[in-house]
Amino acid sequence: MRRFARAALLCLGCGVCWLLYGLGQLALSLEQEPGGGRERQARDPAAPGARRQGGGGWAAAGSTGRGEAGAGRYNYMKTHPSEKMHLAVVACGERLEETVTMLRSAIIFSIKPLQFHIFAEDQLHKSFKDILDDFPYEGRVNYTLYPITFPTESAAEWKKLFKPCASQRLFLPLILKNVDSLLYVDTDILFLRPVDDIWSFLGKFNSTQIAAMAPEHEEPRIGWYNRFARHPYYGVTGINSGVMLMNMTRIRRKYFKNDMTPVRLQWGEILMPLLKKYKLNITWGDQDLLNIMFFHNPESLYVFPCQWNYRPDHCIYGSNCKEAEEEGIFILHGNRGVYHDDKQPTFRAVYEAIKNYSFGDDLVHSLLQPLELELQKTMHTYCGRVYKMFIKQLTKSIRHLYARRSKGR
């Protein structure tokens, strides 16, 4: 009888625990903010500009005091990772137009809702807001603006590493603490197919992988890392961080192997020691640090094919991205400023076409056909000779978009 009573009490205790857990989860879900609205006000203590307790504060770039931006000034909208695709970009200097064009390309074809996390210098915020508020989102897109922020004790050093603000991307897992997964892209990225498709790589990660990037080069004979690097790098030719898909929950939890200590370090612990050890040997700043990190932790990286991060190096010396030759270019990366000069007119033509496209216009007559005519004028260049790669996937994306719209009527 006593045994029966003890068993009953044990079952009752377990039931109470599960009930309390369920109520806690319900309360947590009620704290999530609704999906409407473009810019959100929240109270995330990890939001950029907020004070951190203890010695490791964050400082807005250009500020003179710790936490000067104020805890309630910039805020993050909490969402369930399955509800939206989170895309982050960092814009400084004269990158406003380029960033807006990238965001336009993401909006045109994507299926699931998008949440943009835009890290920008303070003087750019009003311009971003004025432009983005005029976009016809149709309820599919939200954005949040953040200041540029680095750990207070080393803000100046991080800000000047490589290009202004470029190393901000390293701190996204520590700033966006409530975001489970994130796609970071440089400002000079153009999406030629839905963001949903690269987002789906998250489901292909194995149990050890925390991030996905593309190789820096396909052809070792023209590779930079394998010829010139003075530090460890991933794989044969290194990796390019202009398109970086991250499971940030795994990043925050992982303890990384390194060549500084036998003790494994977490993401927030390893960045500054890496910079101190290699700052005299790195050329490409934060990308080099990522290469060093994944050299020591290769099992943590998922490598996607080159057509997901297609750059001038893939065609200026002759075509060397076989996947793009077969399937077309999925994501165009106009590094080296090729959108804004005449060195690579093929890349510039795609950029100008998306920049000048008006939402709601017919994509075939207003975007695709004029673009193809411009690309045909670039056939005197190596990249122009393979111009059909630049519109092969774009044509499919437009066709699929119109097919989805027809089914939705």
mmCIF file of C-alpha atoms in Angstrom:
data_model
loop_
_atom_site.group_PDB
_atom_site.id
_atom_site.type_symbol
_atom_site.label_atom_id
_atom_site.label_comp_id
_atom_site.label_asym_id
_atom_site.label_seq_id
_atom_site.Cartn_x
_atom_site.Cartn_y
_atom_site.Cartn_z
ATOM 1 C CA MET A 1 0.000 0.000 0.000
ATOM 2 C CA ARG A 2 2.827 2.362 0.889
ATOM 3 C CA ARG A 3 4.537 1.574 -2.389
ATOM 4 C CA PHE A 4 1.333 2.382 -4.250
ATOM 5 C CA ALA A 5 1.012 5.683 -2.385
ATOM 6 C CA ARG A 6 4.624 6.618 -3.158
ATOM 7 C CA ALA A 7 4.100 5.815 -6.840
ATOM 8 C CA ALA A 8 0.960 7.917 -6.909
ATOM 9 C CA LEU A 9 2.756 10.854 -5.288
ATOM 10 C CA LEU A 10 5.616 10.516 -7.769
ATOM 11 C CA CYS A 11 3.191 10.571 -10.715
ATOM 12 C CA LEU A 12 1.400 13.556 -9.216
ATOM 13 C CA GLY A 13 4.744 15.395 -8.818
ATOM 14 C CA CYS A 14 5.691 14.710 -12.435
ATOM 15 C CA GLY A 15 2.303 15.958 -13.582
ATOM 16 C CA VAL A 16 2.727 19.199 -11.657
ATOM 17 C CA CYS A 17 6.197 19.721 -13.172
ATOM 18 C CA TRP A 18 4.878 19.249 -16.700
ATOM 19 C CA LEU A 19 2.006 21.615 -15.978
ATOM 20 C CA LEU A 20 4.402 24.297 -14.723
ATOM 21 C CA TYR A 21 6.630 23.795 -17.776
ATOM 22 C CA GLY A 22 3.649 24.159 -20.122
ATOM 23 C CA LEU A 23 2.506 27.338 -18.379
ATOM 24 C CA GLY A 24 6.046 28.722 -18.624
ATOM 25 C CA GLN A 25 6.189 28.017 -22.352
ATOM 26 C CA LEU A 26 2.762 29.610 -22.813
ATOM 27 C CA ALA A 27 3.889 32.710 -20.957
ATOM 28 C CA LEU A 28 7.030 32.877 -23.077
ATOM 29 C CA SER A 29 5.049 32.636 -26.302
ATOM 30 C CA LEU A 30 2.756 35.444 -25.169
ATOM 31 C CA GLU A 31 5.784 37.661 -24.774
ATOM 32 C CA GLN A 32 6.577 37.342 -28.485
ATOM 33 C CA GLU A 33 5.608 40.473 -30.353
ATOM 34 C CA PRO A 34 3.007 40.346 -33.132
ATOM 35 C CA GLY A 35 4.131 40.136 -36.760
ATOM 36 C CA GLY A 36 2.712 43.444 -37.946
ATOM 37 C CA GLY A 37 4.655 46.639 -38.358
ATOM 38 C CA ARG A 38 7.991 47.375 -39.960
ATOM 39 C CA GLU A 39 10.123 48.649 -37.120
ATOM 40 C CA ARG A 40 9.783 47.178 -33.649
ATOM 41 C CA GLN A 41 10.395 48.536 -30.186
ATOM 42 C CA ALA A 42 11.465 45.818 -27.762
ATOM 43 C CA ARG A 43 13.403 45.498 -24.560
ATOM 44 C CA ASP A 44 16.141 43.073 -25.418
ATOM 45 C CA PRO A 45 19.071 43.759 -23.052
ATOM 46 C CA ALA A 46 21.399 42.454 -25.763
ATOM 47 C CA ALA A 47 20.184 45.020 -28.277
ATOM 48 C CA PRO A 48 22.933 47.200 -29.711
ATOM 49 C CA GLY A 49 23.472 50.243 -27.528
ATOM 50 C CA ALA A 50 22.300 48.511 -24.372
ATOM 51 C CA ARG A 51 24.543 48.381 -21.295
ATOM 52 C CA ARG A 52 26.012 45.034 -20.356
ATOM 53 C CA GLN A 53 26.689 44.113 -16.792
ATOM 54 C CA GLY A 54 30.288 43.365 -15.958
ATOM 55 C CA GLY A 55 33.484 44.253 -17.758
ATOM 56 C CA GLY A 56 32.675 43.430 -21.407
ATOM 57 C CA GLY A 57 30.472 46.288 -22.605
ATOM 58 C CA TRP A 58 29.487 47.245 -26.123
ATOM 59 C CA ALA A 59 30.074 50.606 -27.722
ATOM 60 C CA ALA A 60 28.424 52.200 -30.719
ATOM 61 C CA ALA A 61 31.087 52.936 -33.301
ATOM 62 C CA GLY A 62 32.067 56.596 -33.085
ATOM 63 C CA SER A 63 30.696 57.036 -29.574
ATOM 64 C CA THR A 64 32.886 58.101 -26.691
ATOM 65 C CA GLY A 65 31.001 56.619 -23.755
ATOM 66 C CA ARG A 66 30.027 53.083 -22.837
ATOM 67 C CA GLY A 67 26.466 52.260 -23.846
ATOM 68 C CA GLU A 68 26.001 55.782 -25.144
ATOM 69 C CA ALA A 69 23.321 54.772 -27.621
ATOM 70 C CA GLY A 70 20.892 53.929 -24.821
ATOM 71 C CA ALA A 71 19.206 50.637 -23.991
ATOM 72 C CA GLY A 72 15.817 51.479 -25.508
ATOM 73 C CA ARG A 73 16.962 53.128 -28.717
ATOM 74 C CA TYR A 74 17.387 50.204 -31.092
ATOM 75 C CA ASN A 75 15.394 47.082 -30.651
ATOM 76 C CA TYR A 76 14.937 43.617 -31.967
ATOM 77 C CA MET A 77 11.683 41.946 -32.982
ATOM 78 C CA LYS A 78 11.427 38.443 -31.568
ATOM 79 C CA THR A 79 10.101 35.750 -33.903
ATOM 80 C CA HIS A 80 10.065 31.986 -34.068
ATOM 81 C CA PRO A 81 12.832 30.863 -36.474
ATOM 82 C CA SER A 82 10.364 28.832 -38.530
ATOM 83 C CA GLU A 83 8.129 31.848 -39.172
ATOM 84 C CA LYS A 84 10.590 34.131 -40.915
ATOM 85 C CA MET A 85 13.899 34.123 -42.696
ATOM 86 C CA HIS A 86 16.362 36.460 -40.984
ATOM 87 C CA LEU A 87 18.776 38.376 -43.210
ATOM 88 C CA ALA A 88 21.489 40.695 -41.883
ATOM 89 C CA VAL A 89 23.634 43.299 -43.639
ATOM 90 C CA VAL A 90 26.174 45.879 -42.465
ATOM 91 C CA ALA A 91 26.263 49.248 -44.264
ATOM 92 C CA CYS A 92 28.784 52.017 -43.741
ATOM 93 C CA GLY A 93 30.016 54.926 -45.806
ATOM 94 C CA GLU A 94 28.499 55.165 -49.290
ATOM 95 C CA ARG A 95 26.793 51.776 -49.226
ATOM 96 C CA LEU A 96 23.166 52.948 -48.925
ATOM 97 C CA GLU A 97 22.156 52.495 -52.575
ATOM 98 C CA GLU A 98 23.983 49.174 -52.869
ATOM 99 C CA THR A 99 22.323 47.826 -49.725
ATOM 100 C CA VAL A 100 18.852 48.902 -50.816
ATOM 101 C CA THR A 101 19.377 47.221 -54.196
ATOM 102 C CA MET A 102 20.375 44.007 -52.411
ATOM 103 C CA LEU A 103 17.248 44.159 -50.255
ATOM 104 C CA ARG A 104 15.113 44.730 -53.350
ATOM 105 C CA SER A 105 16.536 41.589 -54.952
ATOM 106 C CA ALA A 106 15.715 39.601 -51.799
ATOM 107 C CA ILE A 107 12.134 40.858 -51.757
ATOM 108 C CA ILE A 108 11.327 40.241 -55.438
ATOM 109 C CA PHE A 109 11.467 36.438 -55.441
ATOM 110 C CA SER A 110 11.297 35.241 -51.826
ATOM 111 C CA ILE A 111 8.337 33.196 -50.661
ATOM 112 C CA LYS A 112 8.440 33.107 -46.850
ATOM 113 C CA PRO A 113 8.388 36.381 -44.860
ATOM 114 C CA LEU A 114 11.691 38.202 -44.399
ATOM 115 C CA GLN A 115 13.113 39.962 -41.363
ATOM 116 C CA PHE A 116 15.928 42.366 -42.237
ATOM 117 C CA HIS A 117 18.523 43.256 -39.602
ATOM 118 C CA ILE A 118 20.295 46.344 -40.932
ATOM 119 C CA PHE A 119 23.404 47.492 -39.083
ATOM 120 C CA ALA A 120 24.334 50.974 -40.271
ATOM 121 C CA GLU A 121 26.056 54.163 -39.222
ATOM 122 C CA ASP A 122 23.698 56.584 -37.515
ATOM 123 C CA GLN A 123 23.688 59.089 -40.377
ATOM 124 C CA LEU A 124 22.275 56.441 -42.721
ATOM 125 C CA HIS A 125 19.311 55.429 -40.592
ATOM 126 C CA LYS A 126 16.855 58.098 -41.731
ATOM 127 C CA SER A 127 17.628 57.427 -45.393
ATOM 128 C CA PHE A 128 17.100 53.701 -44.909
ATOM 129 C CA LYS A 129 13.808 54.296 -43.146
ATOM 130 C CA ASP A 130 12.527 56.728 -45.775
ATOM 131 C CA ILE A 131 13.322 54.324 -48.604
ATOM 132 C CA LEU A 132 12.208 51.077 -46.991
ATOM 133 C CA ASP A 133 8.926 52.510 -45.751
ATOM 134 C CA ASP A 134 7.986 53.192 -49.385
ATOM 135 C CA PHE A 135 8.555 49.590 -50.460
ATOM 136 C CA PRO A 136 5.327 47.667 -51.199
ATOM 137 C CA TYR A 137 5.981 44.898 -48.706
ATOM 138 C CA GLU A 138 2.521 43.366 -48.867
ATOM 139 C CA GLY A 139 3.016 42.291 -45.235
ATOM 140 C CA ARG A 140 5.917 39.999 -46.128
ATOM 141 C CA VAL A 141 8.849 42.047 -44.854
ATOM 142 C CA ASN A 142 9.891 43.695 -41.603
ATOM 143 C CA TYR A 143 13.137 45.491 -40.852
ATOM 144 C CA THR A 144 15.034 46.689 -37.814
ATOM 145 C CA LEU A 145 17.833 49.267 -37.860
ATOM 146 C CA TYR A 146 20.790 48.953 -35.495
ATOM 147 C CA PRO A 147 23.821 51.138 -34.819
ATOM 148 C CA ILE A 148 27.314 49.816 -35.456
ATOM 149 C CA THR A 149 28.467 48.300 -32.169
ATOM 150 C CA PHE A 150 31.616 46.554 -30.959
ATOM 151 C CA PRO A 151 32.864 45.436 -27.518
ATOM 152 C CA THR A 152 33.717 48.671 -25.694
ATOM 153 C CA GLU A 153 37.258 47.793 -24.716
ATOM 154 C CA SER A 154 38.297 47.125 -28.352
ATOM 155 C CA ALA A 155 35.755 49.035 -30.460
ATOM 156 C CA ALA A 156 38.281 51.201 -32.306
ATOM 157 C CA GLU A 157 40.427 48.212 -33.255
ATOM 158 C CA TRP A 158 37.508 46.197 -34.594
ATOM 159 C CA LYS A 159 36.046 49.126 -36.519
ATOM 160 C CA LYS A 160 39.215 49.805 -38.518
ATOM 161 C CA LEU A 161 39.875 46.121 -39.310
ATOM 162 C CA PHE A 162 39.860 45.694 -43.118
ATOM 163 C CA LYS A 163 36.983 47.931 -44.349
ATOM 164 C CA PRO A 164 34.972 50.204 -42.000
ATOM 165 C CA CYS A 165 32.428 48.172 -40.042
ATOM 166 C CA ALA A 166 33.138 44.920 -41.941
ATOM 167 C CA SER A 167 33.972 43.001 -38.766
ATOM 168 C CA GLN A 168 30.509 43.750 -37.339
ATOM 169 C CA ARG A 169 29.403 40.431 -38.824
ATOM 170 C CA LEU A 170 31.583 38.551 -36.324
ATOM 171 C CA PHE A 171 29.488 39.829 -33.433
ATOM 172 C CA LEU A 172 26.013 39.080 -34.819
ATOM 173 C CA PRO A 173 25.612 35.854 -32.771
ATOM 174 C CA LEU A 174 26.373 37.868 -29.616
ATOM 175 C CA ILE A 175 24.112 40.811 -30.466
ATOM 176 C CA LEU A 176 21.082 39.020 -31.948
ATOM 177 C CA LYS A 177 20.762 36.616 -29.052
ATOM 178 C CA ASN A 178 17.127 35.760 -29.779
ATOM 179 C CA VAL A 179 17.705 34.855 -33.424
ATOM 180 C CA ASP A 180 18.131 31.129 -34.004
ATOM 181 C CA SER A 181 19.392 31.241 -37.602
ATOM 182 C CA LEU A 182 20.593 34.048 -39.839
ATOM 183 C CA LEU A 183 21.770 34.693 -43.378
ATOM 184 C CA TYR A 184 24.457 37.378 -43.437
ATOM 185 C CA VAL A 185 25.321 38.970 -46.798
ATOM 186 C CA ASP A 186 27.609 41.781 -47.907
ATOM 187 C CA THR A 187 26.004 44.889 -49.372
ATOM 188 C CA ASP A 188 27.185 43.943 -52.882
ATOM 189 C CA ILE A 189 25.048 40.790 -53.069
ATOM 190 C CA LEU A 190 22.167 40.283 -55.515
ATOM 191 C CA PHE A 191 19.673 37.412 -55.171
ATOM 192 C CA LEU A 192 18.682 35.859 -58.500
ATOM 193 C CA ARG A 193 16.473 33.201 -56.875
ATOM 194 C CA PRO A 194 14.421 33.134 -53.651
ATOM 195 C CA VAL A 195 16.224 33.539 -50.332
ATOM 196 C CA ASP A 196 14.185 30.487 -49.309
ATOM 197 C CA ASP A 197 16.455 28.277 -51.375
ATOM 198 C CA ILE A 198 19.711 29.138 -49.630
ATOM 199 C CA TRP A 199 17.821 29.211 -46.315
ATOM 200 C CA SER A 200 16.924 25.556 -46.919
ATOM 201 C CA PHE A 201 20.600 24.591 -46.484
ATOM 202 C CA LEU A 202 20.016 24.926 -42.735
ATOM 203 C CA GLY A 203 18.056 21.699 -42.944
ATOM 204 C CA LYS A 204 21.026 19.974 -44.600
ATOM 205 C CA PHE A 205 23.460 20.704 -41.766
ATOM 206 C CA ASN A 206 24.652 17.619 -39.956
ATOM 207 C CA SER A 207 24.899 17.562 -36.167
ATOM 208 C CA THR A 208 28.303 19.302 -36.080
ATOM 209 C CA GLN A 209 27.830 22.035 -38.690
ATOM 210 C CA ILE A 210 27.124 25.579 -37.524
ATOM 211 C CA ALA A 211 27.611 27.715 -40.648
ATOM 212 C CA ALA A 212 27.752 27.529 -44.445
ATOM 213 C CA MET A 213 29.967 29.429 -46.876
ATOM 214 C CA ALA A 214 31.348 29.017 -50.396
ATOM 215 C CA PRO A 215 35.016 28.523 -51.354
ATOM 216 C CA GLU A 216 37.087 31.629 -52.019
ATOM 217 C CA HIS A 217 38.252 30.134 -55.331
ATOM 218 C CA GLU A 218 37.474 27.134 -57.515
ATOM 219 C CA GLU A 219 40.803 27.202 -59.309
ATOM 220 C CA PRO A 220 43.879 26.927 -57.024
ATOM 221 C CA ARG A 221 46.143 28.426 -59.688
ATOM 222 C CA ILE A 222 44.455 31.798 -59.174
ATOM 223 C CA GLY A 223 43.655 31.304 -55.477
ATOM 224 C CA TRP A 224 44.753 33.951 -53.019
ATOM 225 C CA TYR A 225 44.911 31.991 -49.769
ATOM 226 C CA ASN A 226 46.859 29.030 -51.112
ATOM 227 C CA ARG A 227 49.404 31.375 -52.736
ATOM 228 C CA PHE A 228 49.777 34.276 -50.310
ATOM 229 C CA ALA A 229 48.158 33.643 -46.901
ATOM 230 C CA ARG A 230 50.399 33.847 -43.829
ATOM 231 C CA HIS A 231 47.853 32.195 -41.559
ATOM 232 C CA PRO A 232 45.794 28.981 -41.497
ATOM 233 C CA TYR A 233 42.784 28.847 -43.839
ATOM 234 C CA TYR A 234 39.983 26.417 -44.565
ATOM 235 C CA GLY A 235 40.353 23.745 -47.218
ATOM 236 C CA VAL A 236 42.350 24.135 -50.424
ATOM 237 C CA THR A 237 41.538 27.733 -51.342
ATOM 238 C CA GLY A 238 39.904 29.216 -48.232
ATOM 239 C CA ILE A 239 36.310 30.388 -47.830
ATOM 240 C CA ASN A 240 34.535 33.638 -48.717
ATOM 241 C CA SER A 241 32.374 35.234 -46.022
ATOM 242 C CA GLY A 242 30.279 37.502 -48.268
ATOM 243 C CA VAL A 243 27.414 35.011 -48.036
ATOM 244 C CA MET A 244 27.312 33.291 -44.654
ATOM 245 C CA LEU A 245 24.431 31.161 -43.409
ATOM 246 C CA MET A 246 24.546 30.632 -39.638
ATOM 247 C CA ASN A 247 22.804 28.469 -37.086
ATOM 248 C CA MET A 248 23.483 31.013 -34.367
ATOM 249 C CA THR A 249 22.130 28.860 -31.556
ATOM 250 C CA ARG A 250 24.813 26.273 -32.348
ATOM 251 C CA ILE A 251 27.462 28.980 -32.738
ATOM 252 C CA ARG A 252 26.717 30.345 -29.282
ATOM 253 C CA ARG A 253 26.872 26.891 -27.710
ATOM 254 C CA LYS A 254 29.983 25.564 -29.430
ATOM 255 C CA TYR A 255 33.435 25.379 -27.859
ATOM 256 C CA PHE A 256 36.041 25.920 -30.582
ATOM 257 C CA LYS A 257 39.389 24.220 -30.984
ATOM 258 C CA ASN A 258 42.177 26.752 -31.522
ATOM 259 C CA ASP A 259 45.972 27.174 -31.635
ATOM 260 C CA MET A 260 46.191 29.574 -28.700
ATOM 261 C CA THR A 261 45.239 27.340 -25.808
ATOM 262 C CA PRO A 262 44.430 23.651 -25.264
ATOM 263 C CA VAL A 263 41.155 24.849 -23.749
ATOM 264 C CA ARG A 264 38.290 25.181 -26.188
ATOM 265 C CA LEU A 265 36.751 28.653 -26.334
ATOM 266 C CA GLN A 266 33.263 29.900 -27.097
ATOM 267 C CA TRP A 267 32.548 32.394 -29.885
ATOM 268 C CA GLY A 268 32.664 35.466 -27.672
ATOM 269 C CA GLU A 269 35.900 34.318 -26.038
ATOM 270 C CA ILE A 270 37.886 33.455 -29.152
ATOM 271 C CA LEU A 271 37.539 36.554 -31.338
ATOM 272 C CA MET A 272 39.845 38.985 -29.528
ATOM 273 C CA PRO A 273 42.641 36.445 -28.879
ATOM 274 C CA LEU A 274 42.550 35.514 -32.573
ATOM 275 C CA LEU A 275 42.860 39.148 -33.588
ATOM 276 C CA LYS A 276 45.755 39.746 -31.212
ATOM 277 C CA LYS A 277 47.654 36.713 -32.473
ATOM 278 C CA TYR A 278 47.138 37.228 -36.208
ATOM 279 C CA LYS A 279 46.508 40.952 -36.749
ATOM 280 C CA LEU A 280 49.925 41.431 -38.389
ATOM 281 C CA ASN A 281 49.363 38.470 -40.723
ATOM 282 C CA ILE A 282 45.803 38.975 -41.962
ATOM 283 C CA THR A 283 44.872 40.862 -45.122
ATOM 284 C CA TRP A 284 41.107 40.418 -45.435
ATOM 285 C CA GLY A 285 40.243 41.123 -41.803
ATOM 286 C CA ASP A 286 37.248 39.283 -40.417
ATOM 287 C CA GLN A 287 37.158 36.821 -43.337
ATOM 288 C CA ASP A 288 40.684 35.727 -42.452
ATOM 289 C CA LEU A 289 39.666 35.197 -38.835
ATOM 290 C CA LEU A 290 36.783 32.992 -39.983
ATOM 291 C CA ASN A 291 39.176 30.999 -42.150
ATOM 292 C CA ILE A 292 41.477 30.454 -39.166
ATOM 293 C CA MET A 293 38.570 29.413 -36.983
ATOM 294 C CA PHE A 294 37.196 26.861 -39.460
ATOM 295 C CA PHE A 295 40.696 25.567 -40.252
ATOM 296 C CA HIS A 296 40.787 24.320 -36.664
ATOM 297 C CA ASN A 297 37.103 23.268 -36.705
ATOM 298 C CA PRO A 298 36.481 21.972 -40.254
ATOM 299 C CA GLU A 299 33.693 19.677 -39.107
ATOM 300 C CA SER A 300 31.656 22.773 -38.238
ATOM 301 C CA LEU A 301 31.391 24.154 -41.782
ATOM 302 C CA TYR A 302 28.954 23.277 -44.551
ATOM 303 C CA VAL A 303 30.380 24.303 -47.941
ATOM 304 C CA PHE A 304 27.881 25.238 -50.643
ATOM 305 C CA PRO A 305 28.680 25.454 -54.379
ATOM 306 C CA CYS A 306 30.097 28.512 -56.122
ATOM 307 C CA GLN A 307 26.877 29.590 -57.859
ATOM 308 C CA TRP A 308 25.594 30.644 -54.405
ATOM 309 C CA ASN A 309 28.400 33.217 -54.173
ATOM 310 C CA TYR A 310 29.412 34.028 -57.747
ATOM 311 C CA ARG A 311 32.163 36.649 -58.024
ATOM 312 C CA PRO A 312 34.234 38.215 -60.813
ATOM 313 C CA ASP A 313 37.031 35.711 -60.088
ATOM 314 C CA HIS A 314 34.730 33.013 -61.445
ATOM 315 C CA CYS A 315 34.837 34.442 -64.965
ATOM 316 C CA ILE A 316 37.463 37.180 -65.463
ATOM 317 C CA TYR A 317 40.190 34.600 -66.163
ATOM 318 C CA GLY A 318 37.834 32.247 -67.940
ATOM 319 C CA SER A 319 34.800 30.423 -66.567
ATOM 320 C CA ASN A 320 35.685 28.225 -63.557
ATOM 321 C CA CYS A 321 32.372 27.717 -61.725
ATOM 322 C CA LYS A 322 31.029 24.545 -63.298
ATOM 323 C CA GLU A 323 27.811 24.581 -61.263
ATOM 324 C CA ALA A 324 26.923 28.037 -62.602
ATOM 325 C CA GLU A 325 27.612 26.883 -66.147
ATOM 326 C CA GLU A 326 25.112 24.070 -65.673
ATOM 327 C CA GLU A 327 22.407 25.746 -63.575
ATOM 328 C CA GLY A 328 23.042 29.477 -63.766
ATOM 329 C CA ILE A 329 24.061 31.961 -61.081
ATOM 330 C CA PHE A 330 21.950 31.915 -57.912
ATOM 331 C CA ILE A 331 23.577 34.724 -55.913
ATOM 332 C CA LEU A 332 25.735 37.376 -57.573
ATOM 333 C CA HIS A 333 28.534 38.941 -55.509
ATOM 334 C CA GLY A 334 29.898 42.118 -57.054
ATOM 335 C CA ASN A 335 33.012 42.553 -54.947
ATOM 336 C CA ARG A 336 35.904 44.801 -56.003
ATOM 337 C CA GLY A 337 33.373 47.573 -56.697
ATOM 338 C CA VAL A 338 32.384 46.101 -60.067
ATOM 339 C CA TYR A 339 28.821 47.444 -59.845
ATOM 340 C CA HIS A 340 30.129 50.984 -59.996
ATOM 341 C CA ASP A 341 32.886 51.008 -62.634
ATOM 342 C CA ASP A 342 33.343 49.779 -66.195
ATOM 343 C CA LYS A 343 35.797 46.962 -65.469
ATOM 344 C CA GLN A 344 33.118 44.235 -65.418
ATOM 345 C CA PRO A 345 30.092 45.531 -67.372
ATOM 346 C CA THR A 346 28.293 42.190 -67.049
ATOM 347 C CA PHE A 347 28.042 42.556 -63.275
ATOM 348 C CA ARG A 348 27.135 46.227 -63.546
ATOM 349 C CA ALA A 349 24.326 45.482 -66.009
ATOM 350 C CA VAL A 350 22.629 43.094 -63.557
ATOM 351 C CA TYR A 351 23.003 45.599 -60.724
ATOM 352 C CA GLU A 352 21.542 48.479 -62.752
ATOM 353 C CA ALA A 353 18.621 46.349 -63.928
ATOM 354 C CA ILE A 354 17.569 45.401 -60.384
ATOM 355 C CA LYS A 355 18.229 48.888 -59.026
ATOM 356 C CA ASN A 356 15.991 50.480 -61.659
ATOM 357 C CA TYR A 357 13.208 47.899 -61.556
ATOM 358 C CA SER A 358 9.940 49.259 -60.105
ATOM 359 C CA PHE A 359 7.970 46.901 -57.881
ATOM 360 C CA GLY A 360 4.799 45.805 -59.618
ATOM 361 C CA ASP A 361 6.126 46.170 -63.176
ATOM 362 C CA ASP A 362 6.197 43.157 -65.444
ATOM 363 C CA LEU A 363 9.455 41.358 -64.679
ATOM 364 C CA VAL A 364 9.905 39.999 -68.187
ATOM 365 C CA HIS A 365 9.458 43.270 -70.056
ATOM 366 C CA SER A 366 10.847 45.614 -67.403
ATOM 367 C CA LEU A 367 13.757 43.547 -66.080
ATOM 368 C CA LEU A 368 14.687 40.396 -67.982
ATOM 369 C CA GLN A 369 14.467 41.518 -71.610
ATOM 370 C CA PRO A 370 16.257 44.882 -71.155
ATOM 371 C CA LEU A 371 18.927 43.130 -69.086
ATOM 372 C CA GLU A 372 19.604 40.539 -71.775
ATOM 373 C CA LEU A 373 20.064 43.277 -74.357
ATOM 374 C CA GLU A 374 22.592 45.019 -72.101
ATOM 375 C CA LEU A 375 24.428 41.768 -71.391
ATOM 376 C CA GLN A 376 24.819 41.084 -75.098
ATOM 377 C CA LYS A 377 26.823 44.319 -75.308
ATOM 378 C CA THR A 378 29.412 42.890 -72.885
ATOM 379 C CA MET A 379 30.507 39.914 -74.979
ATOM 380 C CA HIS A 380 33.920 41.507 -75.568
ATOM 381 C CA THR A 381 34.793 40.576 -71.947
ATOM 382 C CA TYR A 382 35.433 37.128 -70.466
ATOM 383 C CA CYS A 383 32.389 37.408 -68.191
ATOM 384 C CA GLY A 384 30.282 38.715 -71.074
ATOM 385 C CA ARG A 385 31.060 35.620 -73.120
ATOM 386 C CA VAL A 386 29.157 33.551 -70.544
ATOM 387 C CA TYR A 387 26.401 36.157 -70.020
ATOM 388 C CA LYS A 388 23.669 33.538 -70.344
ATOM 389 C CA MET A 389 24.723 32.199 -66.923
ATOM 390 C CA PHE A 390 23.679 35.576 -65.490
ATOM 391 C CA ILE A 391 20.070 35.243 -66.679
ATOM 392 C CA LYS A 392 19.560 31.466 -66.704
ATOM 393 C CA GLN A 393 18.384 31.235 -63.080
ATOM 394 C CA LEU A 394 16.811 34.692 -63.184
ATOM 395 C CA THR A 395 14.558 33.499 -66.018
ATOM 396 C CA LYS A 396 13.520 30.467 -63.968
ATOM 397 C CA SER A 397 12.876 32.609 -60.880
ATOM 398 C CA ILE A 398 10.582 34.936 -62.823
ATOM 399 C CA ARG A 399 8.709 32.019 -64.362
ATOM 400 C CA HIS A 400 8.225 30.356 -60.966
ATOM 401 C CA LEU A 401 7.096 33.639 -59.402
ATOM 402 C CA TYR A 402 4.380 34.121 -61.996
ATOM 403 C CA ALA A 403 3.341 30.476 -61.639
ATOM 404 C CA ARG A 404 2.908 30.976 -57.870
ATOM 405 C CA ARG A 405 0.887 34.105 -58.451
ATOM 406 C CA SER A 406 -1.390 32.300 -60.934
ATOM 407 C CA LYS A 407 -2.070 29.520 -58.444
ATOM 408 C CA GLY A 408 -2.843 32.095 -55.745
ATOM 409 C CA ARG A 409 -5.625 33.745 -57.723
#
